[in-house]
Amino acid sequence: MTLLSTRARAVRASAIRDLLTLTARPDVLSLAGGLPAADLMPRERIAAATARALTDPAHLQYSPTTGTDALRAVLAAHESERLGRPVPADRTVVTTGSQQALDLLARTLLDPGDPVVVEDPGYVGALQVLQAAGAELHPVPLDEDGMCVDVLADRLAAGLRPRLVHTVSSFHNPRGVTLAPERRRVLAGLADRYGFLVVEDDPYGLLAFDGRPPRPVAAHGERVVRLGSTSKVLAPALRVGWLTGPAEVCAGVERLKQLTDLCTSSLTQAITAELLADTAWFARHVARVRTATAERAAAFTAAVAELLPGVESTSPTGGMFCWLTFPDGTDTAELLPRALTAGVGYVPGAAFAVREDVSAGGHAAEARCCFATYPPGTVREAVRRLASVVPVAAT
Amino acid sequence: MTLLSTRARAVRASAIRDLLTLTARPDVLSLAGGLPAADLMPRERIAAATARALTDPAHLQYSPTTGTDALRAVLAAHESERLGRPVPADRTVVTTGSQQALDLLARTLLDPGDPVVVEDPGYVGALQVLQAAGAELHPVPLDEDGMCVDVLADRLAAGLRPRLVHTVSSFHNPRGVTLAPERRRVLAGLADRYGFLVVEDDPYGLLAFDGRPPRPVAAHGERVVRLGSTSKVLAPALRVGWLTGPAEVCAGVERLKQLTDLCTSSLTQAITAELLADTAWFARHVARVRTATAERAAAFTAAVAELLPGVESTSPTGGMFCWLTFPDGTDTAELLPRALTAGVGYVPGAAFAVREDVSAGGHAAEARCCFATYPPGTVREAVRRLASVVPVAAT
C-alpha cells in the first residue's frame, strides 16, 4: 500500500522531467535549466554584504514571518518606483523565493475546484502549484503580444468566473513574449469588472534589454498581486522573493507562511536589503547583467537563423528564454534523447502544455531554450550541436 | 466578499497570538518566543564558512530540490551516528527549516479527514500544519515520561487507525519532558503493528544537558520519519532542516518541495555542511551551548522555586522549555496582560491545547516558559517580574 496521500500522487510527475535530469551531465550544454548566469552574479558584493550583516547577531535569529522591516521598506520603495505610485511596506510580504509566493497564494486563495486562468504554454511551476491546490485550469493562448486578452474577455463574457488569472507578464517563461501595454490596461480592467485577482509573476522585468522594464499590470489596477524575485538579478541562493497586493491577501499569506517555514532567512534578507538599497550600485549591476544577457540572446537567435534556417524563433527583448517552433512538426520530446547524445539539452514544448492529456497539438513541435546561462560562444556551440541532430526537413 | 479560500480562513488565528506580538516590545523580557540564545550562535565561524563558500559560484545558484550532495552526505553521517545504524544519503531530504518538513509531510501523507495522533499539549506549528492539511486530530496526553503510549495503545486496540503519530520525542515543546527509552521501543512497535508512520520531530535532542542525546525512536523501527534542524544548535537564519525516512516518503516530499520553493539556499547549505562536517568543532560548540543552556535552566527553576513557591515546574534535562502549572487554577491567558505590564512574557498553556473549543481544562492554568534566550541573571529577573503579578493564592 502506498504511504502517499491522494493529492501527493496527483502532483505532476513527468517523463520529460526524468529526461531533463540528464541535462545535468557535465558533457551536456544545457539550454534547459532556466539558470541565470553564475558568472554575472555579484559574488564579491554579496560576500562584503554578508560580512557586514554578520556583525549583528539579529541576522542569525528568527525574524518576522512577513519579512524584516528593513527589507520590506526597501522592497516597498523598489515597487513604488516600478508602479509609479506608493506601495506601502505593510502590503509587502517577503517569501522564500517567488515560487513560495505562488504556492502560498494558491493555498490562500483557492478551494478545490476553483477555476483559474493560466497561459498556454505556461510556467510549469505555476501549473504544478495550481494543480496541487485543486484548481480547475482554463488555458488562454499567447501570441507575440503576450496573453490573448480578447480570448479571455470572450470566455468571461460567456460566463467563466475565475478566482485568479496567472500571467508572466514580461519576457514570458516559456514563450519569451511580453504582454503589450494596452493589453495590461485591459487585463486590469477585466479584473475589476469580473472580480478576479491577477497574479502578475514578474521575475524577469528588470532584464529588459533596452533598460526600460515594462510598466506592470499592477500599475493599472488594485486587483493585482505582484510577485518579484532576486533570483534572476542577484542570486537564486538568496531564496528571497516577495509579493505585493491587497491587505487581505497579505494577511492570509502571512498566516499560512507562518506554518509553512516560519520565516525567510534573516541573513539573506539583510544581504538583499543592503544590495537593493544601494540603488546606484544596483542599477549598474542590472545594466551589466542585461547587457551581457542581450549579447547571449543575440548570439542565440543569430545561430538559429544561420544553423537552423527552417526553425522559427522568437526575438527576445528581455528575460532568459527563446521559443522555437519546428514548422515540419518535429516532435521535440522525441528529438531530445538524440540532442542529449550530441551534448545539448532543451525543454520540449509539451512540458509547458496546460492539458497533458492532449497528446496532439500540445506544443509538441516547439521547445524552450534558455540563452542566459552561457557566454555567446558557448551559446552558439549549443545551437550547433542541436542543428547536428535536427532532421533535414526541419531546416 | 472575502478573497480568501475556505482552507485559509480555517488556519488557526488566535487572540493569544495577537497578545504575543506584545512580547516583542523592547521593555519586555520574553520567555515566550522559543528563541535560541543569539549570544551562543557561532557568528565568527559562520562568517568564515560563508566567505569560503562564496569562493565557489555554485553556492549562489539553484541547487537540487532534495539538497546538495555535500550536505546530504554530512547529514546522513550525522543521523547514522544518532541512530547507530547506516542512514543512506538518498533517504535524507534537506528542507527550509524543519517547519517546512512538517508542512511537506502533512501535504504528502494526508488526505482531508485522515486521523492523526498528536500530543496534548502539542507543538503549535505541528497542530497548525496538520489542521491546514485537513487532518482529524486525536490528542494523547503526556506525563513526566513523555507521550502516554499506553493510552495510544488502548485507542489503537479500540480501533483508531491513524496515518501519522507526531511526537517531539526529546525535551518536548511545550511540555519540557522526554519520551522514556522503553516507550520509544513501544511506539516504534505500535507503528509496525498498526501500519502508521511516526513523525519524530527532534530539534532539541542535541541539547541534552548531560551530553547524551536520547536514542531516537527511529533507532527502533523503520516506520519513522525523523526531523532535524540547525536552528537550535547553529542558527535559525540558516533555514536548514532535514528529514530522513522511507524512500517513498522522501520521493513524495521531494516532488512537493519542488513546487513549494524549488530548493533550499545552496549558500546556507554550504555553510551548514562545513560546520557539521567539522565534527570536532561541532562537538565543542554543542557542548558550549548545552552547558550555557543548562545554567539558564537551573537559574529558571531555582528562581521559580524561590519566588513562585506554590507553582509547579518541570525539571528540564535538556532543550529550551519549562512548563509551569498553577495549582490554584490561575488562568494564565488572563494573567498575561498584567505580566506584560510588569515587563515579562510567556505563552499561556491554552495556546498548546489540541481542542481549542474546550474552554475548561485546556491547559488554562499552565504556561510555557523558554529559559534559553537570556543569561542566568536576566532569566531570574524575568521570573521576579512574573512573581510580582501572580496572585498570592498561587504562591
PDB file of C-alpha atoms in Angstrom, chain B residues 55-313:
ATOM      1  CA  THR B  55      34.592  31.478  -3.467  1.00  0.00           C
ATOM      2  CA  ASP B  56      32.508  28.970  -5.463  1.00  0.00           C
ATOM      3  CA  PRO B  57      29.855  30.393  -7.855  1.00  0.00           C
ATOM      4  CA  ALA B  58      27.812  27.188  -7.434  1.00  0.00           C
ATOM      5  CA  HIS B  59      26.872  28.403  -3.966  1.00  0.00           C
ATOM      6  CA  LEU B  60      24.880  31.303  -5.467  1.00  0.00           C
ATOM      7  CA  GLN B  61      22.995  29.145  -7.979  1.00  0.00           C
ATOM      8  CA  TYR B  62      19.878  26.982  -7.756  1.00  0.00           C
ATOM      9  CA  SER B  63      20.598  23.538  -6.316  1.00  0.00           C
ATOM     10  CA  PRO B  64      18.860  20.161  -6.326  1.00  0.00           C
ATOM     11  CA  THR B  65      15.457  20.091  -4.625  1.00  0.00           C
ATOM     12  CA  THR B  66      16.496  17.310  -2.225  1.00  0.00           C
ATOM     13  CA  GLY B  67      19.564  19.255  -1.082  1.00  0.00           C
ATOM     14  CA  THR B  68      23.185  19.456  -2.148  1.00  0.00           C
ATOM     15  CA  ASP B  69      25.122  16.189  -2.331  1.00  0.00           C
ATOM     16  CA  ALA B  70      27.675  17.605   0.121  1.00  0.00           C
ATOM     17  CA  LEU B  71      25.124  18.420   2.826  1.00  0.00           C
ATOM     18  CA  ARG B  72      23.125  15.237   2.372  1.00  0.00           C
ATOM     19  CA  ALA B  73      26.286  13.181   2.863  1.00  0.00           C
ATOM     20  CA  VAL B  74      27.117  15.065   6.074  1.00  0.00           C
ATOM     21  CA  LEU B  75      23.554  14.761   7.379  1.00  0.00           C
ATOM     22  CA  ALA B  76      23.457  11.050   6.585  1.00  0.00           C
ATOM     23  CA  ALA B  77      26.659  10.564   8.590  1.00  0.00           C
ATOM     24  CA  HIS B  78      25.242  12.643  11.458  1.00  0.00           C
ATOM     25  CA  GLU B  79      21.964  10.683  11.510  1.00  0.00           C
ATOM     26  CA  SER B  80      23.779   7.346  11.174  1.00  0.00           C
ATOM     27  CA  GLU B  81      25.672   8.156  14.359  1.00  0.00           C
ATOM     28  CA  ARG B  82      22.488   9.220  16.174  1.00  0.00           C
ATOM     29  CA  LEU B  83      20.673   6.033  15.140  1.00  0.00           C
ATOM     30  CA  GLY B  84      23.535   3.599  15.473  1.00  0.00           C
ATOM     31  CA  ARG B  85      22.868   2.200  12.005  1.00  0.00           C
ATOM     32  CA  PRO B  86      23.613   3.444   8.483  1.00  0.00           C
ATOM     33  CA  VAL B  87      21.211   6.075   7.098  1.00  0.00           C
ATOM     34  CA  PRO B  88      21.827   6.408   3.355  1.00  0.00           C
ATOM     35  CA  ALA B  89      22.184   9.939   1.896  1.00  0.00           C
ATOM     36  CA  ASP B  90      19.348   9.252  -0.537  1.00  0.00           C
ATOM     37  CA  ARG B  91      16.967   8.820   2.395  1.00  0.00           C
ATOM     38  CA  THR B  92      17.784  12.372   3.508  1.00  0.00           C
ATOM     39  CA  VAL B  93      15.941  15.466   2.243  1.00  0.00           C
ATOM     40  CA  VAL B  94      17.124  18.975   3.120  1.00  0.00           C
ATOM     41  CA  THR B  95      14.253  21.348   3.974  1.00  0.00           C
ATOM     42  CA  THR B  96      13.916  25.079   4.571  1.00  0.00           C
ATOM     43  CA  GLY B  97      13.918  24.621   8.338  1.00  0.00           C
ATOM     44  CA  SER B  98      12.208  21.643   9.947  1.00  0.00           C
ATOM     45  CA  GLN B  99       8.904  23.549   9.937  1.00  0.00           C
ATOM     46  CA  GLN B 100       8.898  23.085   6.152  1.00  0.00           C
ATOM     47  CA  ALA B 101       9.487  19.374   6.643  1.00  0.00           C
ATOM     48  CA  LEU B 102       6.323  19.209   8.769  1.00  0.00           C
ATOM     49  CA  ASP B 103       4.280  21.080   6.162  1.00  0.00           C
ATOM     50  CA  LEU B 104       5.595  18.950   3.288  1.00  0.00           C
ATOM     51  CA  LEU B 105       4.983  15.725   5.221  1.00  0.00           C
ATOM     52  CA  ALA B 106       1.417  16.700   6.103  1.00  0.00           C
ATOM     53  CA  ARG B 107       0.632  17.560   2.500  1.00  0.00           C
ATOM     54  CA  THR B 108       2.429  14.492   1.148  1.00  0.00           C
ATOM     55  CA  LEU B 109       0.953  11.950   3.524  1.00  0.00           C
ATOM     56  CA  LEU B 110      -2.507  13.175   4.473  1.00  0.00           C
ATOM     57  CA  ASP B 111      -5.840  13.484   2.747  1.00  0.00           C
ATOM     58  CA  PRO B 112      -8.551  15.617   4.362  1.00  0.00           C
ATOM     59  CA  GLY B 113     -10.209  13.707   7.183  1.00  0.00           C
ATOM     60  CA  ASP B 114      -7.275  11.384   7.810  1.00  0.00           C
ATOM     61  CA  PRO B 115      -6.827  10.666  11.523  1.00  0.00           C
ATOM     62  CA  VAL B 116      -3.556  11.818  13.108  1.00  0.00           C
ATOM     63  CA  VAL B 117      -2.406  11.379  16.692  1.00  0.00           C
ATOM     64  CA  VAL B 118      -0.819  14.401  18.360  1.00  0.00           C
ATOM     65  CA  GLU B 119       0.489  15.142  21.817  1.00  0.00           C
ATOM     66  CA  ASP B 120      -1.622  17.331  24.124  1.00  0.00           C
ATOM     67  CA  PRO B 121      -0.307  19.919  24.827  1.00  0.00           C
ATOM     68  CA  GLY B 122       1.324  19.912  21.395  1.00  0.00           C
ATOM     69  CA  TYR B 123       3.767  21.869  19.279  1.00  0.00           C
ATOM     70  CA  VAL B 124       1.577  24.600  17.784  1.00  0.00           C
ATOM     71  CA  GLY B 125       3.456  24.623  14.467  1.00  0.00           C
ATOM     72  CA  ALA B 126       2.615  20.939  14.013  1.00  0.00           C
ATOM     73  CA  LEU B 127      -1.017  21.334  15.066  1.00  0.00           C
ATOM     74  CA  GLN B 128      -1.454  24.185  12.557  1.00  0.00           C
ATOM     75  CA  VAL B 129       0.137  22.261   9.701  1.00  0.00           C
ATOM     76  CA  LEU B 130      -1.970  19.186  10.392  1.00  0.00           C
ATOM     77  CA  GLN B 131      -5.183  21.222  10.641  1.00  0.00           C
ATOM     78  CA  ALA B 132      -4.340  23.037   7.396  1.00  0.00           C
ATOM     79  CA  ALA B 133      -3.945  19.616   5.729  1.00  0.00           C
ATOM     80  CA  GLY B 134      -7.457  18.743   6.923  1.00  0.00           C
ATOM     81  CA  ALA B 135      -6.365  16.063   9.393  1.00  0.00           C
ATOM     82  CA  GLU B 136      -8.652  14.863  12.158  1.00  0.00           C
ATOM     83  CA  LEU B 137      -6.601  15.329  15.331  1.00  0.00           C
ATOM     84  CA  HIS B 138      -6.644  12.753  18.132  1.00  0.00           C
ATOM     85  CA  PRO B 139      -4.883  14.072  21.236  1.00  0.00           C
ATOM     86  CA  VAL B 140      -2.919  11.783  23.544  1.00  0.00           C
ATOM     87  CA  PRO B 141      -1.723  13.156  26.888  1.00  0.00           C
ATOM     88  CA  LEU B 142       1.843  13.464  28.139  1.00  0.00           C
ATOM     89  CA  ASP B 143       3.237  12.733  31.574  1.00  0.00           C
ATOM     90  CA  GLU B 144       6.735  13.076  33.028  1.00  0.00           C
ATOM     91  CA  ASP B 145       7.949  10.314  30.692  1.00  0.00           C
ATOM     92  CA  GLY B 146       6.550  11.880  27.531  1.00  0.00           C
ATOM     93  CA  MET B 147       3.649  10.659  25.417  1.00  0.00           C
ATOM     94  CA  CYS B 148       1.428   8.152  27.275  1.00  0.00           C
ATOM     95  CA  VAL B 149       1.923   5.277  24.854  1.00  0.00           C
ATOM     96  CA  ASP B 150      -0.371   3.082  26.937  1.00  0.00           C
ATOM     97  CA  VAL B 151      -3.229   5.482  26.168  1.00  0.00           C
ATOM     98  CA  LEU B 152      -2.248   5.352  22.499  1.00  0.00           C
ATOM     99  CA  ALA B 153      -2.168   1.542  22.594  1.00  0.00           C
ATOM    100  CA  ASP B 154      -5.675   1.475  24.106  1.00  0.00           C
ATOM    101  CA  ARG B 155      -7.019   3.769  21.365  1.00  0.00           C
ATOM    102  CA  LEU B 156      -5.427   1.606  18.700  1.00  0.00           C
ATOM    103  CA  ALA B 157      -6.836  -1.544  20.268  1.00  0.00           C
ATOM    104  CA  ALA B 158     -10.248   0.188  20.244  1.00  0.00           C
ATOM    105  CA  GLY B 159      -9.993   0.716  16.501  1.00  0.00           C
ATOM    106  CA  LEU B 160      -8.247   4.067  15.905  1.00  0.00           C
ATOM    107  CA  ARG B 161      -6.164   3.834  12.705  1.00  0.00           C
ATOM    108  CA  PRO B 162      -4.046   6.994  12.381  1.00  0.00           C
ATOM    109  CA  ARG B 163      -1.931   7.719   9.308  1.00  0.00           C
ATOM    110  CA  LEU B 164       0.631   9.532  11.475  1.00  0.00           C
ATOM    111  CA  VAL B 165       1.635   9.926  15.093  1.00  0.00           C
ATOM    112  CA  HIS B 166       3.533  13.170  15.728  1.00  0.00           C
ATOM    113  CA  THR B 167       5.882  13.404  18.687  1.00  0.00           C
ATOM    114  CA  VAL B 168       8.508  15.850  19.905  1.00  0.00           C
ATOM    115  CA  SER B 169      10.363  12.963  21.462  1.00  0.00           C
ATOM    116  CA  SER B 170      13.111  14.771  23.366  1.00  0.00           C
ATOM    117  CA  PHE B 171      12.809  17.871  25.594  1.00  0.00           C
ATOM    118  CA  HIS B 172       9.257  18.424  24.484  1.00  0.00           C
ATOM    119  CA  ASN B 173       7.897  21.688  23.144  1.00  0.00           C
ATOM    120  CA  PRO B 174       5.964  22.885  25.112  1.00  0.00           C
ATOM    121  CA  ARG B 175       5.917  20.356  27.947  1.00  0.00           C
ATOM    122  CA  GLY B 176       9.679  20.011  28.567  1.00  0.00           C
ATOM    123  CA  VAL B 177       9.543  16.215  29.099  1.00  0.00           C
ATOM    124  CA  THR B 178      11.337  13.406  27.234  1.00  0.00           C
ATOM    125  CA  LEU B 179       9.904  10.143  25.945  1.00  0.00           C
ATOM    126  CA  ALA B 180      11.285   7.331  28.118  1.00  0.00           C
ATOM    127  CA  PRO B 181      13.521   4.716  26.411  1.00  0.00           C
ATOM    128  CA  GLU B 182      11.048   1.849  26.866  1.00  0.00           C
ATOM    129  CA  ARG B 183       8.202   3.982  25.461  1.00  0.00           C
ATOM    130  CA  ARG B 184      10.289   4.685  22.359  1.00  0.00           C
ATOM    131  CA  ARG B 185      10.545   0.960  21.718  1.00  0.00           C
ATOM    132  CA  VAL B 186       6.811   0.521  22.306  1.00  0.00           C
ATOM    133  CA  LEU B 187       5.911   3.410  19.981  1.00  0.00           C
ATOM    134  CA  ALA B 188       8.047   2.043  17.132  1.00  0.00           C
ATOM    135  CA  GLY B 189       6.466  -1.376  17.680  1.00  0.00           C
ATOM    136  CA  LEU B 190       2.929   0.046  17.537  1.00  0.00           C
ATOM    137  CA  ALA B 191       3.825   1.757  14.239  1.00  0.00           C
ATOM    138  CA  ASP B 192       4.857  -1.588  12.778  1.00  0.00           C
ATOM    139  CA  ARG B 193       1.832  -3.382  14.167  1.00  0.00           C
ATOM    140  CA  TYR B 194      -0.819  -0.859  13.107  1.00  0.00           C
ATOM    141  CA  GLY B 195       0.834   0.491   9.959  1.00  0.00           C
ATOM    142  CA  PHE B 196       1.158   4.162  10.838  1.00  0.00           C
ATOM    143  CA  LEU B 197       4.192   6.427  10.479  1.00  0.00           C
ATOM    144  CA  VAL B 198       5.787   8.115  13.470  1.00  0.00           C
ATOM    145  CA  VAL B 199       6.954  11.677  12.784  1.00  0.00           C
ATOM    146  CA  GLU B 200       9.790  12.097  15.260  1.00  0.00           C
ATOM    147  CA  ASP B 201      10.299  15.851  15.488  1.00  0.00           C
ATOM    148  CA  ASP B 202      13.697  16.275  17.149  1.00  0.00           C
ATOM    149  CA  PRO B 203      15.114  19.807  17.034  1.00  0.00           C
ATOM    150  CA  TYR B 204      16.316  19.729  20.648  1.00  0.00           C
ATOM    151  CA  GLY B 205      17.907  16.276  21.039  1.00  0.00           C
ATOM    152  CA  LEU B 206      21.498  17.526  20.969  1.00  0.00           C
ATOM    153  CA  LEU B 207      20.714  19.933  23.810  1.00  0.00           C
ATOM    154  CA  ALA B 208      20.773  17.117  26.407  1.00  0.00           C
ATOM    155  CA  PHE B 209      22.293  18.729  29.480  1.00  0.00           C
ATOM    156  CA  ASP B 210      24.185  15.536  30.340  1.00  0.00           C
ATOM    157  CA  GLY B 211      25.725  15.429  26.857  1.00  0.00           C
ATOM    158  CA  ARG B 212      23.933  12.200  25.971  1.00  0.00           C
ATOM    159  CA  PRO B 213      21.159  12.804  23.423  1.00  0.00           C
ATOM    160  CA  PRO B 214      18.356  10.244  23.867  1.00  0.00           C
ATOM    161  CA  ARG B 215      18.395   7.321  21.454  1.00  0.00           C
ATOM    162  CA  PRO B 216      15.868   8.221  18.723  1.00  0.00           C
ATOM    163  CA  VAL B 217      12.567   6.425  18.210  1.00  0.00           C
ATOM    164  CA  ALA B 218      13.853   5.832  14.677  1.00  0.00           C
ATOM    165  CA  ALA B 219      16.564   3.579  16.128  1.00  0.00           C
ATOM    166  CA  HIS B 220      13.796   1.107  16.985  1.00  0.00           C
ATOM    167  CA  GLY B 221      11.979   0.778  13.674  1.00  0.00           C
ATOM    168  CA  GLU B 222      11.646   1.620  10.004  1.00  0.00           C
ATOM    169  CA  ARG B 223       8.251   3.343  10.087  1.00  0.00           C
ATOM    170  CA  VAL B 224       9.680   6.573  11.488  1.00  0.00           C
ATOM    171  CA  VAL B 225      10.304   9.862   9.694  1.00  0.00           C
ATOM    172  CA  ARG B 226      12.867  11.830  11.672  1.00  0.00           C
ATOM    173  CA  LEU B 227      13.085  15.625  11.512  1.00  0.00           C
ATOM    174  CA  GLY B 228      16.219  17.563  12.435  1.00  0.00           C
ATOM    175  CA  SER B 229      17.166  21.224  12.446  1.00  0.00           C
ATOM    176  CA  THR B 230      20.155  23.534  12.684  1.00  0.00           C
ATOM    177  CA  SER B 231      18.083  26.301  14.272  1.00  0.00           C
ATOM    178  CA  LYS B 232      18.668  25.342  17.902  1.00  0.00           C
ATOM    179  CA  VAL B 233      22.329  24.334  17.627  1.00  0.00           C
ATOM    180  CA  LEU B 234      23.722  26.666  14.924  1.00  0.00           C
ATOM    181  CA  ALA B 235      21.377  29.491  13.854  1.00  0.00           C
ATOM    182  CA  PRO B 236      17.745  29.821  12.722  1.00  0.00           C
ATOM    183  CA  ALA B 237      18.770  32.183   9.904  1.00  0.00           C
ATOM    184  CA  LEU B 238      20.375  29.279   8.037  1.00  0.00           C
ATOM    185  CA  ARG B 239      16.828  27.922   7.485  1.00  0.00           C
ATOM    186  CA  VAL B 240      18.257  24.422   7.176  1.00  0.00           C
ATOM    187  CA  GLY B 241      16.349  21.428   8.452  1.00  0.00           C
ATOM    188  CA  TRP B 242      16.116  17.873   7.219  1.00  0.00           C
ATOM    189  CA  LEU B 243      14.114  14.681   7.269  1.00  0.00           C
ATOM    190  CA  THR B 244      15.111  11.058   6.967  1.00  0.00           C
ATOM    191  CA  GLY B 245      12.628   8.287   6.298  1.00  0.00           C
ATOM    192  CA  PRO B 246      11.284   5.617   3.953  1.00  0.00           C
ATOM    193  CA  ALA B 247      12.217   6.040   0.276  1.00  0.00           C
ATOM    194  CA  GLU B 248       8.619   6.578  -0.847  1.00  0.00           C
ATOM    195  CA  VAL B 249       8.173   9.387   1.677  1.00  0.00           C
ATOM    196  CA  CYS B 250      11.427  11.074   0.593  1.00  0.00           C
ATOM    197  CA  ALA B 251      10.383  10.892  -3.071  1.00  0.00           C
ATOM    198  CA  GLY B 252       6.922  12.310  -2.366  1.00  0.00           C
ATOM    199  CA  VAL B 253       8.356  15.130  -0.257  1.00  0.00           C
ATOM    200  CA  GLU B 254      10.878  15.953  -2.975  1.00  0.00           C
ATOM    201  CA  ARG B 255       8.137  16.254  -5.611  1.00  0.00           C
ATOM    202  CA  LEU B 256       6.145  18.600  -3.417  1.00  0.00           C
ATOM    203  CA  LYS B 257       9.159  20.648  -2.313  1.00  0.00           C
ATOM    204  CA  GLN B 258       9.966  21.302  -5.984  1.00  0.00           C
ATOM    205  CA  LEU B 259       6.789  23.312  -6.377  1.00  0.00           C
ATOM    206  CA  THR B 260       6.880  24.771  -2.848  1.00  0.00           C
ATOM    207  CA  ASP B 261      10.230  26.594  -3.005  1.00  0.00           C
ATOM    208  CA  LEU B 262      12.315  24.840  -5.709  1.00  0.00           C
ATOM    209  CA  CYS B 263      15.268  24.319  -3.343  1.00  0.00           C
ATOM    210  CA  THR B 264      16.788  25.401  -0.048  1.00  0.00           C
ATOM    211  CA  SER B 265      19.573  28.019  -0.272  1.00  0.00           C
ATOM    212  CA  SER B 266      22.763  26.478  -1.641  1.00  0.00           C
ATOM    213  CA  LEU B 267      24.715  29.109   0.302  1.00  0.00           C
ATOM    214  CA  THR B 268      23.317  28.233   3.728  1.00  0.00           C
ATOM    215  CA  GLN B 269      23.576  24.534   2.837  1.00  0.00           C
ATOM    216  CA  ALA B 270      27.284  25.003   2.111  1.00  0.00           C
ATOM    217  CA  ILE B 271      27.784  26.789   5.445  1.00  0.00           C
ATOM    218  CA  THR B 272      25.896  24.035   7.289  1.00  0.00           C
ATOM    219  CA  ALA B 273      27.828  21.262   5.542  1.00  0.00           C
ATOM    220  CA  GLU B 274      31.147  22.810   6.552  1.00  0.00           C
ATOM    221  CA  LEU B 275      30.126  23.298  10.182  1.00  0.00           C
ATOM    222  CA  LEU B 276      28.614  19.830  10.652  1.00  0.00           C
ATOM    223  CA  ALA B 277      31.487  18.118   8.836  1.00  0.00           C
ATOM    224  CA  ASP B 278      33.959  19.662  11.277  1.00  0.00           C
ATOM    225  CA  THR B 279      32.842  17.155  13.891  1.00  0.00           C
ATOM    226  CA  ALA B 280      35.458  18.129  16.498  1.00  0.00           C
ATOM    227  CA  TRP B 281      34.490  21.806  16.309  1.00  0.00           C
ATOM    228  CA  PHE B 282      30.769  20.950  16.239  1.00  0.00           C
ATOM    229  CA  ALA B 283      31.039  18.752  19.347  1.00  0.00           C
ATOM    230  CA  ARG B 284      32.841  21.560  21.223  1.00  0.00           C
ATOM    231  CA  HIS B 285      30.290  24.096  20.053  1.00  0.00           C
ATOM    232  CA  VAL B 286      27.294  21.968  21.076  1.00  0.00           C
ATOM    233  CA  ALA B 287      28.928  21.311  24.460  1.00  0.00           C
ATOM    234  CA  ARG B 288      29.263  25.063  24.986  1.00  0.00           C
ATOM    235  CA  VAL B 289      25.618  25.708  24.026  1.00  0.00           C
ATOM    236  CA  ARG B 290      24.236  22.936  26.190  1.00  0.00           C
ATOM    237  CA  THR B 291      26.358  23.922  29.218  1.00  0.00           C
ATOM    238  CA  ALA B 292      25.221  27.539  28.979  1.00  0.00           C
ATOM    239  CA  THR B 293      21.611  26.455  28.413  1.00  0.00           C
ATOM    240  CA  ALA B 294      21.741  24.143  31.435  1.00  0.00           C
ATOM    241  CA  GLU B 295      22.873  27.097  33.571  1.00  0.00           C
ATOM    242  CA  ARG B 296      19.921  29.102  32.315  1.00  0.00           C
ATOM    243  CA  ALA B 297      17.533  26.240  33.066  1.00  0.00           C
ATOM    244  CA  ALA B 298      18.969  25.957  36.574  1.00  0.00           C
ATOM    245  CA  ALA B 299      18.597  29.707  37.116  1.00  0.00           C
ATOM    246  CA  PHE B 300      14.987  29.488  35.945  1.00  0.00           C
ATOM    247  CA  THR B 301      13.902  26.584  38.124  1.00  0.00           C
ATOM    248  CA  ALA B 302      15.755  27.991  41.156  1.00  0.00           C
ATOM    249  CA  ALA B 303      14.020  31.346  40.705  1.00  0.00           C
ATOM    250  CA  VAL B 304      10.628  29.664  40.337  1.00  0.00           C
ATOM    251  CA  ALA B 305      11.177  27.579  43.477  1.00  0.00           C
ATOM    252  CA  GLU B 306      12.192  30.673  45.425  1.00  0.00           C
ATOM    253  CA  LEU B 307       9.841  33.327  44.043  1.00  0.00           C
ATOM    254  CA  LEU B 308       6.810  31.274  42.929  1.00  0.00           C
ATOM    255  CA  PRO B 309       6.821  28.601  45.656  1.00  0.00           C
ATOM    256  CA  GLY B 310       3.259  27.388  45.004  1.00  0.00           C
ATOM    257  CA  VAL B 311       3.781  26.969  41.267  1.00  0.00           C
ATOM    258  CA  GLU B 312       4.795  23.564  39.930  1.00  0.00           C
ATOM    259  CA  SER B 313       7.614  23.436  37.417  1.00  0.00           C
TER     260      SER B 313
END
